[in-house]
Short mmCIF file of C-alpha atoms in Angstrom, two decimals:
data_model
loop_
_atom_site.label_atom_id
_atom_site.label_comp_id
_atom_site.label_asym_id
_atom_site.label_seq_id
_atom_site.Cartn_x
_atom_site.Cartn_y
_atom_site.Cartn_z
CA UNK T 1 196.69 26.32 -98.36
CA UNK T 2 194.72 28.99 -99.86
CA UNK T 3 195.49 32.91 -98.88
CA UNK T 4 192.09 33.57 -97.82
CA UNK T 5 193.34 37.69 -99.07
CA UNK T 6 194.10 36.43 -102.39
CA UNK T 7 191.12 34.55 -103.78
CA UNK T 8 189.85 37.69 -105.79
CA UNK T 9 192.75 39.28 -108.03
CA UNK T 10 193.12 42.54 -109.98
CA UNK T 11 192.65 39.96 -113.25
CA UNK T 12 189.03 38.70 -111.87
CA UNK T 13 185.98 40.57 -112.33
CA UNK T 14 183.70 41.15 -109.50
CA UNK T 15 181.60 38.64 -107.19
CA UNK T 16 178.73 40.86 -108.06
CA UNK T 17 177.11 42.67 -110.96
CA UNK T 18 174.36 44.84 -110.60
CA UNK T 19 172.08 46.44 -113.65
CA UNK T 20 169.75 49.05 -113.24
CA UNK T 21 170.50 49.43 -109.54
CA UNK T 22 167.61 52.54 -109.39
CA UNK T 23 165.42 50.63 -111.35
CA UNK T 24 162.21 52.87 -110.38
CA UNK T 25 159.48 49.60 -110.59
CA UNK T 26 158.78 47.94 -107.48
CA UNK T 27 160.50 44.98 -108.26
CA UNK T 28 163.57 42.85 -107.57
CA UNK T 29 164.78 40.52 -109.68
CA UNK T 30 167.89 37.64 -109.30
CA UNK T 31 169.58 35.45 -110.90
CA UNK T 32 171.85 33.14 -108.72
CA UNK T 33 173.12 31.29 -111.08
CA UNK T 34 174.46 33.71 -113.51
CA UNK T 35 178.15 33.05 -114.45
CA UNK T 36 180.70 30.13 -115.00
CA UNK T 37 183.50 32.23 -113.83
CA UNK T 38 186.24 30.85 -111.67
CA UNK T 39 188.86 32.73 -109.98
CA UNK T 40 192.16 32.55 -111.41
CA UNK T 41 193.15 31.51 -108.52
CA UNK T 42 191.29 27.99 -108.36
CA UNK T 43 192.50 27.18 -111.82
CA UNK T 44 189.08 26.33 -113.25
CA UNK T 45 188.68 23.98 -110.32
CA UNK T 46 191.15 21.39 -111.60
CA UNK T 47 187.73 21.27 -115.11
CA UNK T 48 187.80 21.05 -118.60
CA UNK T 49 185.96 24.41 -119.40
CA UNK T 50 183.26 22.47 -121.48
CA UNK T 51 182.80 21.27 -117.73
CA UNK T 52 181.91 24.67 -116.57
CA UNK T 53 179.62 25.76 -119.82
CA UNK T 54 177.33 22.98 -118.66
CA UNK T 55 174.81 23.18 -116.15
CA UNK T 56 176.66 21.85 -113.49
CA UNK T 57 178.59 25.18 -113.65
CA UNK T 58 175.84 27.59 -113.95
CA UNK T 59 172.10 27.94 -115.33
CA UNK T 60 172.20 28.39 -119.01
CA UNK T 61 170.68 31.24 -120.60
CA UNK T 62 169.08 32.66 -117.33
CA UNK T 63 170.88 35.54 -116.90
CA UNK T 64 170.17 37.05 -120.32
CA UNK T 65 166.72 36.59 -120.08
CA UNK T 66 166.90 38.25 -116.11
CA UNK T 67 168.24 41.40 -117.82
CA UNK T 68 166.09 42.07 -120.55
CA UNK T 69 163.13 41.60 -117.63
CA UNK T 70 165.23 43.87 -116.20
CA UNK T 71 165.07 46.69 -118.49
CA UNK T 72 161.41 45.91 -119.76
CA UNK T 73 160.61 47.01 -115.85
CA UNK T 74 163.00 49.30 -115.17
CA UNK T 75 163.48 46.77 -112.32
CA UNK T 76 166.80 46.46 -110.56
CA UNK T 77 168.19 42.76 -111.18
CA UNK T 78 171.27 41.32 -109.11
CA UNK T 79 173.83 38.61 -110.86
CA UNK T 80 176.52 36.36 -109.22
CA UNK T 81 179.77 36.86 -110.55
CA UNK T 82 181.29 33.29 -110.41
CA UNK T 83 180.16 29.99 -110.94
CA UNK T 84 177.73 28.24 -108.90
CA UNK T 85 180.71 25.18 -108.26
CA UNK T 86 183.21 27.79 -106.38
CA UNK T 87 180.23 28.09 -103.86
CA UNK T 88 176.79 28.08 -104.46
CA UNK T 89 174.86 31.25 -103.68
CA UNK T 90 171.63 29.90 -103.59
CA UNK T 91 172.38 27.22 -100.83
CA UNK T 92 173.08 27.49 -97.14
CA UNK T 93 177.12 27.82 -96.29
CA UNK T 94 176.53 24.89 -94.02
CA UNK T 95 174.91 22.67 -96.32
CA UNK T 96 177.07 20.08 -97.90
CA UNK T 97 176.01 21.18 -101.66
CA UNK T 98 177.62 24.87 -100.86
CA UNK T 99 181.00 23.97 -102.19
CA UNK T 100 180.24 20.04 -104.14
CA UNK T 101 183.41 17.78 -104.84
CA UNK T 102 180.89 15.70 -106.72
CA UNK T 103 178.30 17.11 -109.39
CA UNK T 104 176.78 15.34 -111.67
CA UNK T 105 179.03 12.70 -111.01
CA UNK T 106 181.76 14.79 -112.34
CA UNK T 107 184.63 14.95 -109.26
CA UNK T 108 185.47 18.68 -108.54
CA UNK T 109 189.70 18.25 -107.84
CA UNK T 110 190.19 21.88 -106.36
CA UNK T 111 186.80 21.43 -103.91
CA UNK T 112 188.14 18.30 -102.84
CA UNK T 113 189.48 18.64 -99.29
CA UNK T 114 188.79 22.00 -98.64
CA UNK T 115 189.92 23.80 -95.91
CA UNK T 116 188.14 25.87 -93.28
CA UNK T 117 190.21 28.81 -94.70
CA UNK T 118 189.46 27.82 -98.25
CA UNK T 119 186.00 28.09 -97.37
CA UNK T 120 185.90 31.41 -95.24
CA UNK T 121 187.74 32.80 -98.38
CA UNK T 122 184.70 31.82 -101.06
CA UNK T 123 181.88 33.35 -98.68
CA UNK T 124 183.77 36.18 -97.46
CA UNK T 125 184.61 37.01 -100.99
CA UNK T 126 182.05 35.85 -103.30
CA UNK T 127 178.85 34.39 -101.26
CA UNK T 128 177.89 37.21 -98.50
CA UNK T 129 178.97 40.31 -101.25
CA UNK T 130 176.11 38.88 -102.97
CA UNK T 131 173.55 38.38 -100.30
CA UNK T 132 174.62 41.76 -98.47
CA UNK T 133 174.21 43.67 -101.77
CA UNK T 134 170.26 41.89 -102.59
CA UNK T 135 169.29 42.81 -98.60
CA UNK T 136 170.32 46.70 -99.00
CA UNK T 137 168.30 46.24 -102.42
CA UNK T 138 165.25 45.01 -100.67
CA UNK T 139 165.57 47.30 -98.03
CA UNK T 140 165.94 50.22 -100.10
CA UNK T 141 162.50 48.71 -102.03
CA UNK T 142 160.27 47.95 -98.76
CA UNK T 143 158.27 51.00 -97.65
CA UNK T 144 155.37 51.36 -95.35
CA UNK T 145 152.73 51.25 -98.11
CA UNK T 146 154.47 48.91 -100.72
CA UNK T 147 156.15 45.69 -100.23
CA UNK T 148 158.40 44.81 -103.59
CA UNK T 149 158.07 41.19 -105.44
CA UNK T 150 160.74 39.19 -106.23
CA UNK T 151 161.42 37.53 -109.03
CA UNK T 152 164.08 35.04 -109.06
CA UNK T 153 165.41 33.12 -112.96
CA UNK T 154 167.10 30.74 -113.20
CA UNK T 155 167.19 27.49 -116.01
CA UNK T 156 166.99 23.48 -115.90
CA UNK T 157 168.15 20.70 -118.10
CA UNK T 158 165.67 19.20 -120.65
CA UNK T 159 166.38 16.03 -119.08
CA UNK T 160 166.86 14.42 -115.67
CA UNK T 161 167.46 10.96 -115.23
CA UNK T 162 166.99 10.06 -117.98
CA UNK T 163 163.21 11.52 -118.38
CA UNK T 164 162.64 14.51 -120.26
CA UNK T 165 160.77 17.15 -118.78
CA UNK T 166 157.83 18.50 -121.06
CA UNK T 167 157.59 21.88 -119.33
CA UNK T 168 159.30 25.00 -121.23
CA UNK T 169 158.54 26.90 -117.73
CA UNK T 170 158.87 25.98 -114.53
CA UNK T 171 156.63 28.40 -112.12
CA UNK T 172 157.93 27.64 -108.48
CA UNK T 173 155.73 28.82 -105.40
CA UNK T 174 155.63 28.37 -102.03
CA UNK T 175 153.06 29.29 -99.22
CA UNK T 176 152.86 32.77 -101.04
CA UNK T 177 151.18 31.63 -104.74
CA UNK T 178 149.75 34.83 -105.18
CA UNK T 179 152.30 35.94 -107.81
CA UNK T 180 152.86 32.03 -109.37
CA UNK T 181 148.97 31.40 -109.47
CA UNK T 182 148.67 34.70 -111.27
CA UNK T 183 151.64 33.92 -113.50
CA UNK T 184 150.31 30.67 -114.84
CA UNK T 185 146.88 31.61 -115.94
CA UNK T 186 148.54 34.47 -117.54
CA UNK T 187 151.55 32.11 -119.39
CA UNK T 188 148.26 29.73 -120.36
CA UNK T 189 146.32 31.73 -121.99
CA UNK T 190 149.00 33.55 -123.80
CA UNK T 191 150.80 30.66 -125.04
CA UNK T 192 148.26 27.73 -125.38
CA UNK T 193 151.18 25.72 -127.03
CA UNK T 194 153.38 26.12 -124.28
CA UNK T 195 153.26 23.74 -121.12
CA UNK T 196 153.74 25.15 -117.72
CA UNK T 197 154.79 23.63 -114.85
CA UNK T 198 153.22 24.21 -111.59
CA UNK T 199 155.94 23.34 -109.16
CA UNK T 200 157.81 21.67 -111.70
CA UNK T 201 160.22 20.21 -112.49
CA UNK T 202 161.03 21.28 -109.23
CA UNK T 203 158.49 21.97 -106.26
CA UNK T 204 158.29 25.29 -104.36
CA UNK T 205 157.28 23.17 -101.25
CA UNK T 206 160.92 21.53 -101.10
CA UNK T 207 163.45 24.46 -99.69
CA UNK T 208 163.54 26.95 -102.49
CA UNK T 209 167.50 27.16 -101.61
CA UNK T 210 168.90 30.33 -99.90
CA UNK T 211 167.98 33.36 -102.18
CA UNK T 212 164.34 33.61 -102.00
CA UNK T 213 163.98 31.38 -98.01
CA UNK T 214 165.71 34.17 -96.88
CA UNK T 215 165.08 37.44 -98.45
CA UNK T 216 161.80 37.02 -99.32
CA UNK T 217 159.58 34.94 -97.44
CA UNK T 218 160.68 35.99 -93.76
CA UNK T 219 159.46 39.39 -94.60
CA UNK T 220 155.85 38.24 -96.63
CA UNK T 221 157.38 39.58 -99.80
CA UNK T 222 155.14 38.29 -102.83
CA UNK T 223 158.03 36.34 -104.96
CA UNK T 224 158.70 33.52 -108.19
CA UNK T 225 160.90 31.31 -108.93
CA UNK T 226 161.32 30.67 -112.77
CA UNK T 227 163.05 27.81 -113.95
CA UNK T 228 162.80 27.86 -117.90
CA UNK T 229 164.30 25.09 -119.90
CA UNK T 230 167.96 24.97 -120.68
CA UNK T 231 167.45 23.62 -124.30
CA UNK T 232 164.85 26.61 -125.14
CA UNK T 233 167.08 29.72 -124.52
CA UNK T 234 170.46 27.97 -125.32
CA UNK T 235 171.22 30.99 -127.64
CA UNK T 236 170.77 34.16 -128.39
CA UNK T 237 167.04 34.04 -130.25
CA UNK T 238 165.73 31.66 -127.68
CA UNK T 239 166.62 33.91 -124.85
CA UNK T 240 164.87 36.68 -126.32
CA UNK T 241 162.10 34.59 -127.28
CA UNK T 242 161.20 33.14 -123.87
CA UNK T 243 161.91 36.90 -122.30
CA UNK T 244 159.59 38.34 -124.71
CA UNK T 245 157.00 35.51 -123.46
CA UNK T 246 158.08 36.19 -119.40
CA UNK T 247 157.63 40.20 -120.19
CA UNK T 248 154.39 39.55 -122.09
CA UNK T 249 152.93 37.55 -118.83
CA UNK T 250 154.39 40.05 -116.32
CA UNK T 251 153.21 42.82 -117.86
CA UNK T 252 149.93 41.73 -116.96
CA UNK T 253 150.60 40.12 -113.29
CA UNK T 254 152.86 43.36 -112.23
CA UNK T 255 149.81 45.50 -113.22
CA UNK T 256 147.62 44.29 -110.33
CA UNK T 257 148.35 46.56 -107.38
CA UNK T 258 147.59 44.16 -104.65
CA UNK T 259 149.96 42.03 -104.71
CA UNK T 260 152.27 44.51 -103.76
CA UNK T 261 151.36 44.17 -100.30
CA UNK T 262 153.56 41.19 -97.42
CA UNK T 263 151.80 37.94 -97.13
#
């Protein structure tokens, strides 16, 4: 049985990284799915590590693009620190795809038969760092006259079930399309060749996961979710490529001063 003390070692980094954490803009960014860490501890689940450096174990290429957005805003961004198979911090702890045994149809040996312990040890350690950290970020954002946007990156696979998706971006709304309705006819008409997806490949309609449900929308803060294709910003040049395209876009959105306001 797990030592619930003893998940996190002196030879792991930390559950959470933070970059420009007094980021003067307005603006929160987050990327959930940042790392393919593992604790030393779980001993790389019982996986191969070209296991983890697939999707399955965290969203390719998002977190590069997340902190040159970052910087381009002076915008504080927030980045888990392990990957998103210890436990996944854009889910619900009590939802059975927190802590998978199965992804992708690939078994997960060390997240088979996990205890309760096992489990209190992931949130306590790696889960609720994360989410405590983004809510003292947001806080420290929201003021009587401006409520900050959110904007949340993360990637997808070029294919899914066998279909290929067409969309480089994926712009993901919910109720609140004030930022994602802005977003597209700004990606549109700056990048004709480029198809974005409204809602796609994933819909903002469906639960957006944890990250966003719960930090954004309860409190009417305008937010995005950007899922940008795995394939297109698998390396370096592609990752500054499609940032270059995002910072292009939001330069334009962020500029309008009423959306700044809660839904």
């Amino acid at each position: 049985m797990q030592n619930t003390k003893n998940l996190l070692t002196d030879q792991d980094g930390a559950a959470v990284h933070l970059v420009n954490e007094k980021g003067s803009a307005s603006l929160i960014i987050t990327c959930d799915h940042a790392s393919n860490d593992v604790p030393k501890s779980l001993e790389s689940l019982g996986l191969d590590q070209s296991i983890l450096n697939q999707h399955m174990g965290y969203d390719i290429g998002a977190a590069p693009i997340a902190e040159i957005l970052s910087e381009a805003f002076d915008a504080p961004a927030i980045f888990s620190g392990y990957s998103r198979l210890v436990i996944d911090i854009n889910r619900p702890v009590d939802d059975f795809t927190s802590i998978r045994a199965i992804s992708d149809g690939v078994i997960i040996p060390k997240n088979r038969r996990v205890t309760c312990e096992d489990k209190t040890a992931r949130q306590e350690e790696l889960y609720w760092p994360y989410h405590n950290r983004l809510a003292a970020i947001v806080d420290a954002k929201t003021t009587n006259d401006q409520m900050p946007i959110m904007i949340s990156v993360h990637s997808c696979t070029d294919e899914m079930h066998g279909q290929k998706r067409p969309w480089h971006i994926g712009v993901l709304t919910n109720h609140d399309r004030r930022v994602g309705e802005a977003l597209i006819a700004v990606l549109e008409e700056q990048n004709p060749d480029l198809m974005i997806g409204d809602n796609k490949p994933y819909s903002g309609w469906d639960p957006y996961g944890y990250t966003v449900e719960n930090h954004a929308v309860p409190r009417g803060m305008p937010n995005v979710l950007l899922e940008v294709r795995q394939d297109l910003i698998a390396d370096e040049a592609g990752q500054k490529k499609y940032a270059e395209i995002l910072r292009k876009a939001f330069a334009v959105v962020l500029a309008d001063k009423d959306l700044y306001t809660a839904f």
